[in-house]
Short mmCIF file of C-alpha atoms in Angstrom, two decimals:
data_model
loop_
_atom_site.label_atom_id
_atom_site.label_comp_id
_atom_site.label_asym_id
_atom_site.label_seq_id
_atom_site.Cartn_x
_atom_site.Cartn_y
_atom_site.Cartn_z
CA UNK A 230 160.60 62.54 -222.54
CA UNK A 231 158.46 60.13 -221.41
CA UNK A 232 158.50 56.23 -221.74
CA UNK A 233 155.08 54.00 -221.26
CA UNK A 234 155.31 50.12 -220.96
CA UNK A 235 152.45 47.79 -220.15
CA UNK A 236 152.81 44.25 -219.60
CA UNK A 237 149.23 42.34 -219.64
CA UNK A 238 147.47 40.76 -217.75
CA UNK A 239 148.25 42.46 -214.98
CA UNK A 240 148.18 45.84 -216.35
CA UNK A 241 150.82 47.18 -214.79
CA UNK A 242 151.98 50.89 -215.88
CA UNK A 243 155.51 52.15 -215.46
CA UNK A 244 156.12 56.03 -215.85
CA UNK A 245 160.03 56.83 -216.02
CA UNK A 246 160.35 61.02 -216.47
CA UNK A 247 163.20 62.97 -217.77
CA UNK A 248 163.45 64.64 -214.72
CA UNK A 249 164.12 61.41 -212.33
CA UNK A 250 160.56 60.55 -211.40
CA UNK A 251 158.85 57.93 -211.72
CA UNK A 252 155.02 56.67 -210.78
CA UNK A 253 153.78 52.48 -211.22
CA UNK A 254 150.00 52.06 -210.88
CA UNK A 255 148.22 48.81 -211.31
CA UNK A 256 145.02 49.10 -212.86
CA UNK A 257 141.98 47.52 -211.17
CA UNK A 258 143.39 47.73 -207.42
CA UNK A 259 144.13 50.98 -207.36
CA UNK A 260 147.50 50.33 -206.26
CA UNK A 261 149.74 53.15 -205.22
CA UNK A 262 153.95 53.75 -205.26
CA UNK A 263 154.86 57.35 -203.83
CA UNK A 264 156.69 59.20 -206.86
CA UNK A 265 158.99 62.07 -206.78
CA UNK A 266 158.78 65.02 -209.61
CA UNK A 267 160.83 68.25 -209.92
CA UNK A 268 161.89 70.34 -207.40
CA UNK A 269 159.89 73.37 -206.87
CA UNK A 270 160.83 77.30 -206.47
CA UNK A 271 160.92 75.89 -202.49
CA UNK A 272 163.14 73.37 -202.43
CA UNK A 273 160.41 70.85 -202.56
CA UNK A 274 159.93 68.03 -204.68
CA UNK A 275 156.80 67.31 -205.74
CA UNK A 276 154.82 64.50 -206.21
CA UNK A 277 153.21 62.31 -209.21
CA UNK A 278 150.40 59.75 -207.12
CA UNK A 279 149.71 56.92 -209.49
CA UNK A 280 145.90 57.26 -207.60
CA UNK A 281 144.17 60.66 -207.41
CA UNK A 282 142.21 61.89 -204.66
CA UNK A 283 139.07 62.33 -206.00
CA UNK A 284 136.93 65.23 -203.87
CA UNK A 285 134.70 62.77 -202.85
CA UNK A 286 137.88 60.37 -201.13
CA UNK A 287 139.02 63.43 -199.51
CA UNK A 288 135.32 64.39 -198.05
CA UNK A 289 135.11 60.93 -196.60
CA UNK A 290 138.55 60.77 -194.57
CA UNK A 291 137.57 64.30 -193.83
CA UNK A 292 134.30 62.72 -192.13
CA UNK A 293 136.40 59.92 -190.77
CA UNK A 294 138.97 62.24 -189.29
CA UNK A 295 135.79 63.78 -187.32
CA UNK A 296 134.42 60.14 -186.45
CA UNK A 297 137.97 59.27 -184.79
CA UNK A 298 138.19 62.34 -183.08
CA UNK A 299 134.69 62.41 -181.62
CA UNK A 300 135.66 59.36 -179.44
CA UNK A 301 137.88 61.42 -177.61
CA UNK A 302 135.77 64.44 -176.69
CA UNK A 303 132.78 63.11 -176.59
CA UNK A 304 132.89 61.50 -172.78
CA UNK A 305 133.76 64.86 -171.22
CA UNK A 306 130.00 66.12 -172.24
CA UNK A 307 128.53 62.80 -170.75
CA UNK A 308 130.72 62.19 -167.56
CA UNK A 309 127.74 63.53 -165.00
CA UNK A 310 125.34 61.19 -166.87
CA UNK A 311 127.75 58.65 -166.01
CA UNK A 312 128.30 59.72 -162.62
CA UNK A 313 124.65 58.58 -162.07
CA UNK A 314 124.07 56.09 -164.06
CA UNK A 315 127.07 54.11 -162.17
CA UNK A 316 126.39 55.78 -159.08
CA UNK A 317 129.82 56.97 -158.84
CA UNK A 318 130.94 60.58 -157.65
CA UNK A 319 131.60 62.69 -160.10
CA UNK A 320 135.49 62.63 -159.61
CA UNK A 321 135.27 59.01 -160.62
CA UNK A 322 133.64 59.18 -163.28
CA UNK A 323 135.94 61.98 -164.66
CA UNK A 324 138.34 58.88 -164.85
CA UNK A 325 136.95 57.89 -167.75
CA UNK A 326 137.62 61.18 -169.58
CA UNK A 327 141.25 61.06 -168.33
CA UNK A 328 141.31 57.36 -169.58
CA UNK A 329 140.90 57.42 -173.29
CA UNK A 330 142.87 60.66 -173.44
CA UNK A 331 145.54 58.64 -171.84
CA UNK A 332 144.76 55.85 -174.35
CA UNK A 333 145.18 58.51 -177.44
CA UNK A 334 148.08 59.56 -176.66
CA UNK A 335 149.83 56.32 -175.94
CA UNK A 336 148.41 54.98 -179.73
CA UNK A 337 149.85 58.41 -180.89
CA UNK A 338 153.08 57.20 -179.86
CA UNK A 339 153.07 53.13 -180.17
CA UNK A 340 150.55 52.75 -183.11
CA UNK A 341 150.89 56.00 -185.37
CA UNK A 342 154.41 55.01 -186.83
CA UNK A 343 152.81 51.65 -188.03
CA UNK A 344 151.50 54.23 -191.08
CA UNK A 345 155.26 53.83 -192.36
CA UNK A 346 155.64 50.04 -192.26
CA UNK A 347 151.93 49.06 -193.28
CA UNK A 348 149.55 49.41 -195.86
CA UNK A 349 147.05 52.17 -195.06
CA UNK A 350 143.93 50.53 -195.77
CA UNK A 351 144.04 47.25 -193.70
CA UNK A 352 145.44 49.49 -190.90
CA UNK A 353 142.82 52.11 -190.75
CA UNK A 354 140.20 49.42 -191.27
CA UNK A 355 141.20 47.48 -188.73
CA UNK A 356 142.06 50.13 -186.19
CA UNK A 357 138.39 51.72 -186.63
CA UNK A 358 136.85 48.14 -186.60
CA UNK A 359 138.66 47.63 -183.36
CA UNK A 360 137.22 50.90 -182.24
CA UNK A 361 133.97 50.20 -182.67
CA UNK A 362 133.75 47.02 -180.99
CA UNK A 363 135.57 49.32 -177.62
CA UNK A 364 132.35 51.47 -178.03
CA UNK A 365 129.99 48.63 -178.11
CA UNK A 366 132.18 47.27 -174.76
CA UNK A 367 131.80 50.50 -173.25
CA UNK A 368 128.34 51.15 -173.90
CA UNK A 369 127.76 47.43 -172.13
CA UNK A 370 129.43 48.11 -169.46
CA UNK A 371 128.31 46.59 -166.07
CA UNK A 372 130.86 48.95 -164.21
CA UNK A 373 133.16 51.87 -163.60
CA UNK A 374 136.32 49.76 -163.93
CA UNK A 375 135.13 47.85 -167.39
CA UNK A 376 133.96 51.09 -168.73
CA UNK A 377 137.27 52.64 -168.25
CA UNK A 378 138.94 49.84 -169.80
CA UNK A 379 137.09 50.01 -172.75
CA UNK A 380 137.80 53.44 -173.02
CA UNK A 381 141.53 53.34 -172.63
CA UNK A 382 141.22 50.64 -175.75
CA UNK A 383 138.90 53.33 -177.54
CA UNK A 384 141.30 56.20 -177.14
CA UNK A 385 144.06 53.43 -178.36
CA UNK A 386 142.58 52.51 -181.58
CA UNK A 387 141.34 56.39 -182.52
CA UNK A 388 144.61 57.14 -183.61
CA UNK A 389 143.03 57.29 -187.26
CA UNK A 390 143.52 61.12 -188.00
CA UNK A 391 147.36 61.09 -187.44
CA UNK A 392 147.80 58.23 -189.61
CA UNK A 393 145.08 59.60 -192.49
CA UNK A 394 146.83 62.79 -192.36
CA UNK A 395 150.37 61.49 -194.03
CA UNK A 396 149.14 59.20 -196.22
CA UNK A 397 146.71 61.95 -197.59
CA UNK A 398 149.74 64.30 -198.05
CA UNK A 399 151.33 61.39 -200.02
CA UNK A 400 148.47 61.02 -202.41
CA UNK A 401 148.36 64.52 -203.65
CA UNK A 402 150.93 66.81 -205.27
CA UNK A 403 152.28 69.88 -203.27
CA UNK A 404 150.66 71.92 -204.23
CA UNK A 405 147.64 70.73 -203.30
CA UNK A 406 149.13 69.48 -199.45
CA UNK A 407 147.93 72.98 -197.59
CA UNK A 408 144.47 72.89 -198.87
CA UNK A 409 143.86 68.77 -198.44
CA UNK A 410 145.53 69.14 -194.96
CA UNK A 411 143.24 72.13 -194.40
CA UNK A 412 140.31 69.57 -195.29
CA UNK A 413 141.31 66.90 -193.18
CA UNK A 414 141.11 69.07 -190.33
CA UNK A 415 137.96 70.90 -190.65
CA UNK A 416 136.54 67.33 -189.94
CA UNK A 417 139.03 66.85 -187.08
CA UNK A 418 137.88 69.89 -185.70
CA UNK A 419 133.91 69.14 -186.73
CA UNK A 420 134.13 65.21 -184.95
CA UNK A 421 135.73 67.48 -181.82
CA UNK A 422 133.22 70.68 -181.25
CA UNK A 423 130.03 68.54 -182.38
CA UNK A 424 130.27 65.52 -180.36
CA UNK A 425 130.33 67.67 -177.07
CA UNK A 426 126.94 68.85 -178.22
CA UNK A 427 125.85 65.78 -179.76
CA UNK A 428 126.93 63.38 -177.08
CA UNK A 429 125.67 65.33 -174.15
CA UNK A 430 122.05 66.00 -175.73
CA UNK A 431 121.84 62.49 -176.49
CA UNK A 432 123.28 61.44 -173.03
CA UNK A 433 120.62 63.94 -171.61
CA UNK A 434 117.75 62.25 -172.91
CA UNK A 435 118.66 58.56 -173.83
CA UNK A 436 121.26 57.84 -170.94
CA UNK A 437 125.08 57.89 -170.94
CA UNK A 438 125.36 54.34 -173.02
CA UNK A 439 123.44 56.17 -176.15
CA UNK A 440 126.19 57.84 -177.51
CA UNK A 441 128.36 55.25 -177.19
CA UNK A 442 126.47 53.24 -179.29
CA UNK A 443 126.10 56.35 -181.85
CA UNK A 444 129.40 56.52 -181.67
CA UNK A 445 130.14 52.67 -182.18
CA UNK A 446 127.46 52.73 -185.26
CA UNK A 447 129.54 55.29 -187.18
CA UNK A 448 132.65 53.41 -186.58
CA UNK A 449 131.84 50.67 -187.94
CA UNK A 450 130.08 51.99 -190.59
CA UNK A 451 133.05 54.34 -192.05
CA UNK A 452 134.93 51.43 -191.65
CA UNK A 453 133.15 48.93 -193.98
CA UNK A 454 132.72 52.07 -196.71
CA UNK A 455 136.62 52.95 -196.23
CA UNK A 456 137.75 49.40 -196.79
CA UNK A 457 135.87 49.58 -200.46
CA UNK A 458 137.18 53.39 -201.17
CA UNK A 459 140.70 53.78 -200.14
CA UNK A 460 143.59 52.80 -202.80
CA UNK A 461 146.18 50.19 -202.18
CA UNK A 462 149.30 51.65 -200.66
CA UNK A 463 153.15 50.43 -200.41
CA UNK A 464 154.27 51.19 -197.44
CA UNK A 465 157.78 52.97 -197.48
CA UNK A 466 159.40 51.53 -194.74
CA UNK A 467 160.37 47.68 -193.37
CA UNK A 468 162.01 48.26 -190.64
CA UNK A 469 161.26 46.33 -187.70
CA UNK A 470 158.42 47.87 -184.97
CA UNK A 471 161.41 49.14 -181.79
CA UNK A 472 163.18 50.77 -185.16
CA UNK A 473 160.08 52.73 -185.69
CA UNK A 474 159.24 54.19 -182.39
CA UNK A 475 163.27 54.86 -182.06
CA UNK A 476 162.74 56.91 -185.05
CA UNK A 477 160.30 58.99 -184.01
CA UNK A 478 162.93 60.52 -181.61
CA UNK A 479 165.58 60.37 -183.75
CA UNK A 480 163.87 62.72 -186.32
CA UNK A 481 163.42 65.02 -183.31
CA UNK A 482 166.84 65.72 -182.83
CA UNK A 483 168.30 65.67 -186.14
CA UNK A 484 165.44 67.74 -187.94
CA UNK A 485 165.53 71.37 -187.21
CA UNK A 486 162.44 71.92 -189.40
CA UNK A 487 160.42 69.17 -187.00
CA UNK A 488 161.97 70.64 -183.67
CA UNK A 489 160.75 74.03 -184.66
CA UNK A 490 157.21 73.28 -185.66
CA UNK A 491 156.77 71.04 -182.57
CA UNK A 492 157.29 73.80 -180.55
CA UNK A 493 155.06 76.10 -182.30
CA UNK A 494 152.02 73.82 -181.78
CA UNK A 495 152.79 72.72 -178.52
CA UNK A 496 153.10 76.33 -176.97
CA UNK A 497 149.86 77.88 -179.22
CA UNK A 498 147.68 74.42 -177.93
CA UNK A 499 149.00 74.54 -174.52
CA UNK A 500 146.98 78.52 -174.39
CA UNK A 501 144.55 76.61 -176.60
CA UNK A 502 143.80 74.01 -173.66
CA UNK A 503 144.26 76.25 -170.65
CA UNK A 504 141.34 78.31 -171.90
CA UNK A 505 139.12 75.75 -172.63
CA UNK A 506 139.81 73.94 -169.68
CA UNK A 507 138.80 76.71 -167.54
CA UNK A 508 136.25 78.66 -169.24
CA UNK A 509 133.50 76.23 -168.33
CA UNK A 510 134.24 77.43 -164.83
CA UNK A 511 133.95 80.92 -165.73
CA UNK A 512 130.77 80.30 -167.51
CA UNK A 513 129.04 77.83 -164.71
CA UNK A 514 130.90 80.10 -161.57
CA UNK A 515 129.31 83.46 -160.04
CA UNK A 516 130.19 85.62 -162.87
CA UNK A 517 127.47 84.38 -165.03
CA UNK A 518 126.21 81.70 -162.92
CA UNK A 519 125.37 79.55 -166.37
CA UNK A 520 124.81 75.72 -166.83
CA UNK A 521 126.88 73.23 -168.32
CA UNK A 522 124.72 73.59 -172.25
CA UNK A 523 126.78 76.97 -172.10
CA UNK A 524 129.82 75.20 -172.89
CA UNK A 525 128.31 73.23 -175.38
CA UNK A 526 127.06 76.52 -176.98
CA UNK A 527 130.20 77.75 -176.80
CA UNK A 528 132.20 75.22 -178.91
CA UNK A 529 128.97 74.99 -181.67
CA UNK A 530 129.82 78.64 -182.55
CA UNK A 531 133.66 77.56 -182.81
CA UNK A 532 132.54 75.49 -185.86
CA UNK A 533 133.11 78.12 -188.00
CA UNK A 534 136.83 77.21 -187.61
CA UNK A 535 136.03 73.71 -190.04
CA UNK A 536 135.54 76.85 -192.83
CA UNK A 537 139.26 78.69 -191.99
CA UNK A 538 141.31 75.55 -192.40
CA UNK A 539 140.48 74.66 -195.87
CA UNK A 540 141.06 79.00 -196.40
CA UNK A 541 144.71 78.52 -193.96
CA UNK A 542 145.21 75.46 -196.45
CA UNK A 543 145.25 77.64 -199.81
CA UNK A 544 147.35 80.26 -198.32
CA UNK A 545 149.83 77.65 -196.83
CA UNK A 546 150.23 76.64 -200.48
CA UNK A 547 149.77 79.93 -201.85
CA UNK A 548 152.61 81.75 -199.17
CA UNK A 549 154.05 78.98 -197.75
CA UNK A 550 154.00 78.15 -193.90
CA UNK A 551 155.70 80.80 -192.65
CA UNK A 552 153.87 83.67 -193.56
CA UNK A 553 150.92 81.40 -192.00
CA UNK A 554 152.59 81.11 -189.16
CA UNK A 555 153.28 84.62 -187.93
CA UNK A 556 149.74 85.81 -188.63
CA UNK A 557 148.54 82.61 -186.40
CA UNK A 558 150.73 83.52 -183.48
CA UNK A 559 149.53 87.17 -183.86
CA UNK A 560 145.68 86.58 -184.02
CA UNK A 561 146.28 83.99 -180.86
CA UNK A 562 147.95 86.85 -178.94
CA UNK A 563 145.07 89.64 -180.15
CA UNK A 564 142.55 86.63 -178.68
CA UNK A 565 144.44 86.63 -175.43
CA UNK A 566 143.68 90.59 -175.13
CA UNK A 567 139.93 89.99 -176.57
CA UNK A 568 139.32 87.41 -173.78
CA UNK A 569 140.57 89.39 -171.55
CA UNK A 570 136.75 90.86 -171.39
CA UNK A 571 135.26 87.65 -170.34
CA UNK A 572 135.57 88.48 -166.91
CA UNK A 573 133.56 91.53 -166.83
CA UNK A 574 130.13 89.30 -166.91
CA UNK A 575 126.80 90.03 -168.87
CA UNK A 576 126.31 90.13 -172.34
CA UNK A 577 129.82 92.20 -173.15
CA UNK A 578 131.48 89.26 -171.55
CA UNK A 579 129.66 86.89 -173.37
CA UNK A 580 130.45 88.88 -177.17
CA UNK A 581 133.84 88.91 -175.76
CA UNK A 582 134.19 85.15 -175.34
CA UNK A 583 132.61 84.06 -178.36
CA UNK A 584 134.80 86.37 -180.34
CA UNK A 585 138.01 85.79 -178.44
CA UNK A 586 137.39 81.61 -178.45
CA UNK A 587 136.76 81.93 -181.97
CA UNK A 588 139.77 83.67 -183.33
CA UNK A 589 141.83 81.47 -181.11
CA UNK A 590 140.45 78.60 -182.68
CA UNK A 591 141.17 79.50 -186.13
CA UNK A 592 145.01 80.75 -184.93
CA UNK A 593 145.59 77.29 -183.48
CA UNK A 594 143.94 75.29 -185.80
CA UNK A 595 145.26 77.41 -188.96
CA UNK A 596 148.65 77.22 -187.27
CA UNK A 597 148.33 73.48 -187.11
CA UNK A 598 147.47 73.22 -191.10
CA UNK A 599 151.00 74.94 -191.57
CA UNK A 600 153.19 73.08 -189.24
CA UNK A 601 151.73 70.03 -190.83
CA UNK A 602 152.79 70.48 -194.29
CA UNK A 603 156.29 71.87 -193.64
CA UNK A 604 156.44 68.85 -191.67
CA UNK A 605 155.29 66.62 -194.23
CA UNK A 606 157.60 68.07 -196.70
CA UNK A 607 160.70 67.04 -194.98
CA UNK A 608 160.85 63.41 -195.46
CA UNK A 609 158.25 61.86 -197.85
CA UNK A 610 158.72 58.30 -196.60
CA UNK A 611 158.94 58.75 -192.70
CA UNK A 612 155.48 61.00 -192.57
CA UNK A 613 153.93 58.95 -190.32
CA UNK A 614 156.72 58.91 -188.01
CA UNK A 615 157.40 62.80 -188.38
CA UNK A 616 153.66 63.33 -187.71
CA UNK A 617 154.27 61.03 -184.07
CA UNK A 618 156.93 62.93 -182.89
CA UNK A 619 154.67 66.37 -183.93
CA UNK A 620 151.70 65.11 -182.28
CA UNK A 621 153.31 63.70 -179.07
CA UNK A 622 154.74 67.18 -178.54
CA UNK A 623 151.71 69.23 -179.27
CA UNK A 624 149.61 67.10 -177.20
CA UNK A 625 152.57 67.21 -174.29
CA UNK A 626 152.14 70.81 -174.77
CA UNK A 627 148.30 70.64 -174.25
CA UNK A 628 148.71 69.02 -170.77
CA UNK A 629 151.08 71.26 -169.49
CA UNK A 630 148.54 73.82 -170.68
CA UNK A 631 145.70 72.72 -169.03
CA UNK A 632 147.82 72.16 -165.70
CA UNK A 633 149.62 75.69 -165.95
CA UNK A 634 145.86 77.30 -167.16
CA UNK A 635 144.35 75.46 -164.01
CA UNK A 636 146.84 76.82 -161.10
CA UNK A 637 146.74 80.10 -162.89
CA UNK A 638 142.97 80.17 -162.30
CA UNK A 639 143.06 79.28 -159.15
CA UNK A 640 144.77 81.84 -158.04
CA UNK A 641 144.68 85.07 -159.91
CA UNK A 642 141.04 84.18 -161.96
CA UNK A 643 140.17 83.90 -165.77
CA UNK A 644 142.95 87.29 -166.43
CA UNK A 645 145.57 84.93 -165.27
CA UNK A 646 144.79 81.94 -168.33
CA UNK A 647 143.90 84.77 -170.49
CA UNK A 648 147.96 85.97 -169.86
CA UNK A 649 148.99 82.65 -170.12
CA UNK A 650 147.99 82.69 -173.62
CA UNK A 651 149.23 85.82 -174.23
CA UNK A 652 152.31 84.98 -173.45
CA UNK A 653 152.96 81.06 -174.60
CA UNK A 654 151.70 82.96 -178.07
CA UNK A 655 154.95 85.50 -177.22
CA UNK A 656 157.21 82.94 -177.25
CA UNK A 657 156.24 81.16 -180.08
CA UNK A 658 156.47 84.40 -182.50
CA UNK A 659 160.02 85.24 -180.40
CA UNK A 660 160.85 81.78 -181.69
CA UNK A 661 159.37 82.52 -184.97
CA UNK A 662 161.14 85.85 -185.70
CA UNK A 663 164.55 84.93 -184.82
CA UNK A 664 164.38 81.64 -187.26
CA UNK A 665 165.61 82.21 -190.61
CA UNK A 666 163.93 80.31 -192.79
CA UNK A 667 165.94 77.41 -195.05
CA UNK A 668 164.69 75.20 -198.13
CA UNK A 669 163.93 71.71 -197.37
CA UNK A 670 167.22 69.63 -198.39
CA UNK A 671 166.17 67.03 -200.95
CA UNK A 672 169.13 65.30 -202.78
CA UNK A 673 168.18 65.05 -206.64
CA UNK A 674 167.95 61.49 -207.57
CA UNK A 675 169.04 59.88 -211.06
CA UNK A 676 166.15 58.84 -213.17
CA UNK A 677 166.90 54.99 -213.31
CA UNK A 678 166.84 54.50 -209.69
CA UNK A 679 163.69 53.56 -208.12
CA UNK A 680 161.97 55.75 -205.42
CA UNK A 681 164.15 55.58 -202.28
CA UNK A 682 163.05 54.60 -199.19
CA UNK A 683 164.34 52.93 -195.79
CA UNK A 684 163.20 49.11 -197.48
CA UNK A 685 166.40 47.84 -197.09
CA UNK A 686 167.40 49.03 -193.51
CA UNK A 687 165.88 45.93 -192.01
CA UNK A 688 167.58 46.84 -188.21
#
């Protein structure tokens, strides 16, 4: 049974269900309350968004996902251009690099909960906005110390994709999560492989301060058409900012569900980073004796992986994130023993790492699509803070990977990353098979209560 009531003028709709949930939207603003509907044959409840997402909203944080995340990877494909356009050594100007990842991961940590206590669309706005203006100071800068202070401020403020990711999950029903999640990161993935090429063409022919400004220009241009196009959110949570971040941890201990995805992504990304940390010294050392464009050639055949996560999506939904899961972990460990080839040089080498790159790729970033939405299926109105602890630990994991991938270079060559992915994969599907898999734990909720949420714990 379902009850309507409208009370003019300001339109506002209240839908009490039968089953206990219940949706509010106000008409003209778009304006959004999270609703809870039955429980499905997972344990899941679904959801009942007062706002769709249209195809068109979810192309465009798609593209802004891919904006965000080009800020990040964009400065490793310039940092020679910068070396001599500052007339710093190369080692400095690698600083820069290490800078705004430093700078992404702290705003993964300090600014991504804030998707839990604030609306979404002044917060993305504004964090984008802020972006662009970094760019514009970086692309100005007089100096190696000013440029990497606007970077560390860039990488601060790109936190956009961790924070569009939850609310998009929020906005859809569940069984829709797998595939919109898959969509979301498809442009994640596009913003990362692209602006490597992108960024180091440009840098090649218009100077190191070009792409900045590229990159400033589509900041601040997503940002003026997101601040017309995204709905008006309540945020789920008032608690006060040191509650937040202490949450973040909390959920890490007392969520099984959270612990055990973390460590899937980090140990899959930590092979994920070793290898393409080192493989530009494969490609550019004696065995093939190739310039740095190889790498960029490299990661513009890995865009094929934007067309697997939307596919990894469907079956997450489809399956469920298990089943994702353990065919993720597999492919990653068959792309350990594919890579293995690189070393032998030529063309086979070549086949070898195109193919072996590629289906790790789609194993991590697949993987990623189905940690995500167990994740997000734990706790509707803490996403944002489940999605900080997740990220802080797969990016943790991707640092000790690129360390770990390094030393193992070093010393034993390209078979020794290519068996540190074999085996970080090992580990994670050990993990995986001895887990028995339980129902997310949602308490049923009596129909005249309103949607629950942490509003009152004011700490």
């Amino acid at each position: 049974m379902t009850t309507r009531t409208q009370s003019p003028p300001s339109r506002v709709a209240l839908v009490i269900t039968g089953d206990g949930g219940s949706a509010m939207a106000v008409a003209g603003r778009r304006s959004l309350h999270y609703a809870d509907g039955p429980v499905d044959q997972r344990g899941r409840r679904s959801r009942m968004p007062g706002f769709p997402m249209s195809r068109r909203l979810i192309l465009l944080l798609a593209f802004t996902c891919g904006v965000a995340v080009g800020n990040i990877y964009f400065p490793q494909a310039i940092s020679p251009s910068v070396a001599s356009g500052l007339h710093v050594t190369p080692d400095s100007a690698a600083l820069v690099v290490t800078a705004v990842q430093f700078g992404y991961a702290a705003g993964i940590f300090l600014l991504v909960p804030l998707g839990d206590r604030l609306a979404h669309r002044p917060l993305i706005v504004t964090l984008l906005s802020l972006t662009g203006l970094g760019l514009l100071a970086a692309s100005a800068a007089p100096a190696l110390p000013a440029l990497i202070g606007a970077s560390t401020l860039v990488g601060v403020t790109s936190v956009v994709a961790p924070i569009i990711a939850p609310m998009a999950a929020g906005l859809v029903a569940d069984d829709r999560s797998g595939t919109v999640t898959g969509t979301l990161l498809s442009g994640s993935i596009g913003g990362m492989l692209l602006s490597r090429a992108l960024g180091g063409t440009i840098g090649e022919w218009w100077g190191w301060r070009a792409p900045y400004l590229m990159a400033a220009a589509l900041a601040l241009i997503t940002a003026t058409f997101l601040a017309r196009a995204l709905p008006t959110t309540s945020p789920p949570s008032r608690q006060r900012y040191p509650a937040l971040l202490a949450e973040s941890l909390r959920l890490l201990r007392t969520e099984p569900e959270l612990r055990r995805s973390c460590f899937y992504q980090a140990a899959v990304f930590a092979g994920f980073s070793a290898v393409w940390t080192n493989v530009a010294l494969l490609l550019t050392g004696p065995t093939y004796d190739l310039g740095a464009q190889a790498v960029g050639a490299l990661a513009l055949v890995n865009a094929g992986t934007m067309l697997c996560t939307p596919v990894a999506g469907r079956q997450v939904d489809r399956r469920g994130p298990d089943a994702v899961n353990l065919v993720c972990m597999l492919g990653v460990i068959a792309s350990a023993a594919v890579l293995a080839f690189g070393s032998l040089g030529g063309v086979p080498g070549l086949v070898a790492l195109v193919l072996g790159t590629l289906l790790l790729d789609v194993g991590m970033q697949s993987g990623m699509v189905a940690n995500q939405v167990r994740i997000y299926a734990l706790r509707p109105e803490v996403r944002s803070r489940l999605n900080t602890a997740y990220m802080t630990c797969a990016y943790f994991g991707g640092s000790m990977g690129s360390w770990i991938g390094g030393r193992a270079y070093a010393y034993v060559g390209w078979p020794g990353v290519c068996t540190i992915v074999a085996l970080l994969a090992a580990v994670a599907l050990a993990r995986h098979l001895t887990s028995s898999a339980s129902p997310v734990h949602i308490e049923a909720r009596s129909p005249a209560r309103p949607i629950p949420s942490d509003m009152d714990n004011t700490e």
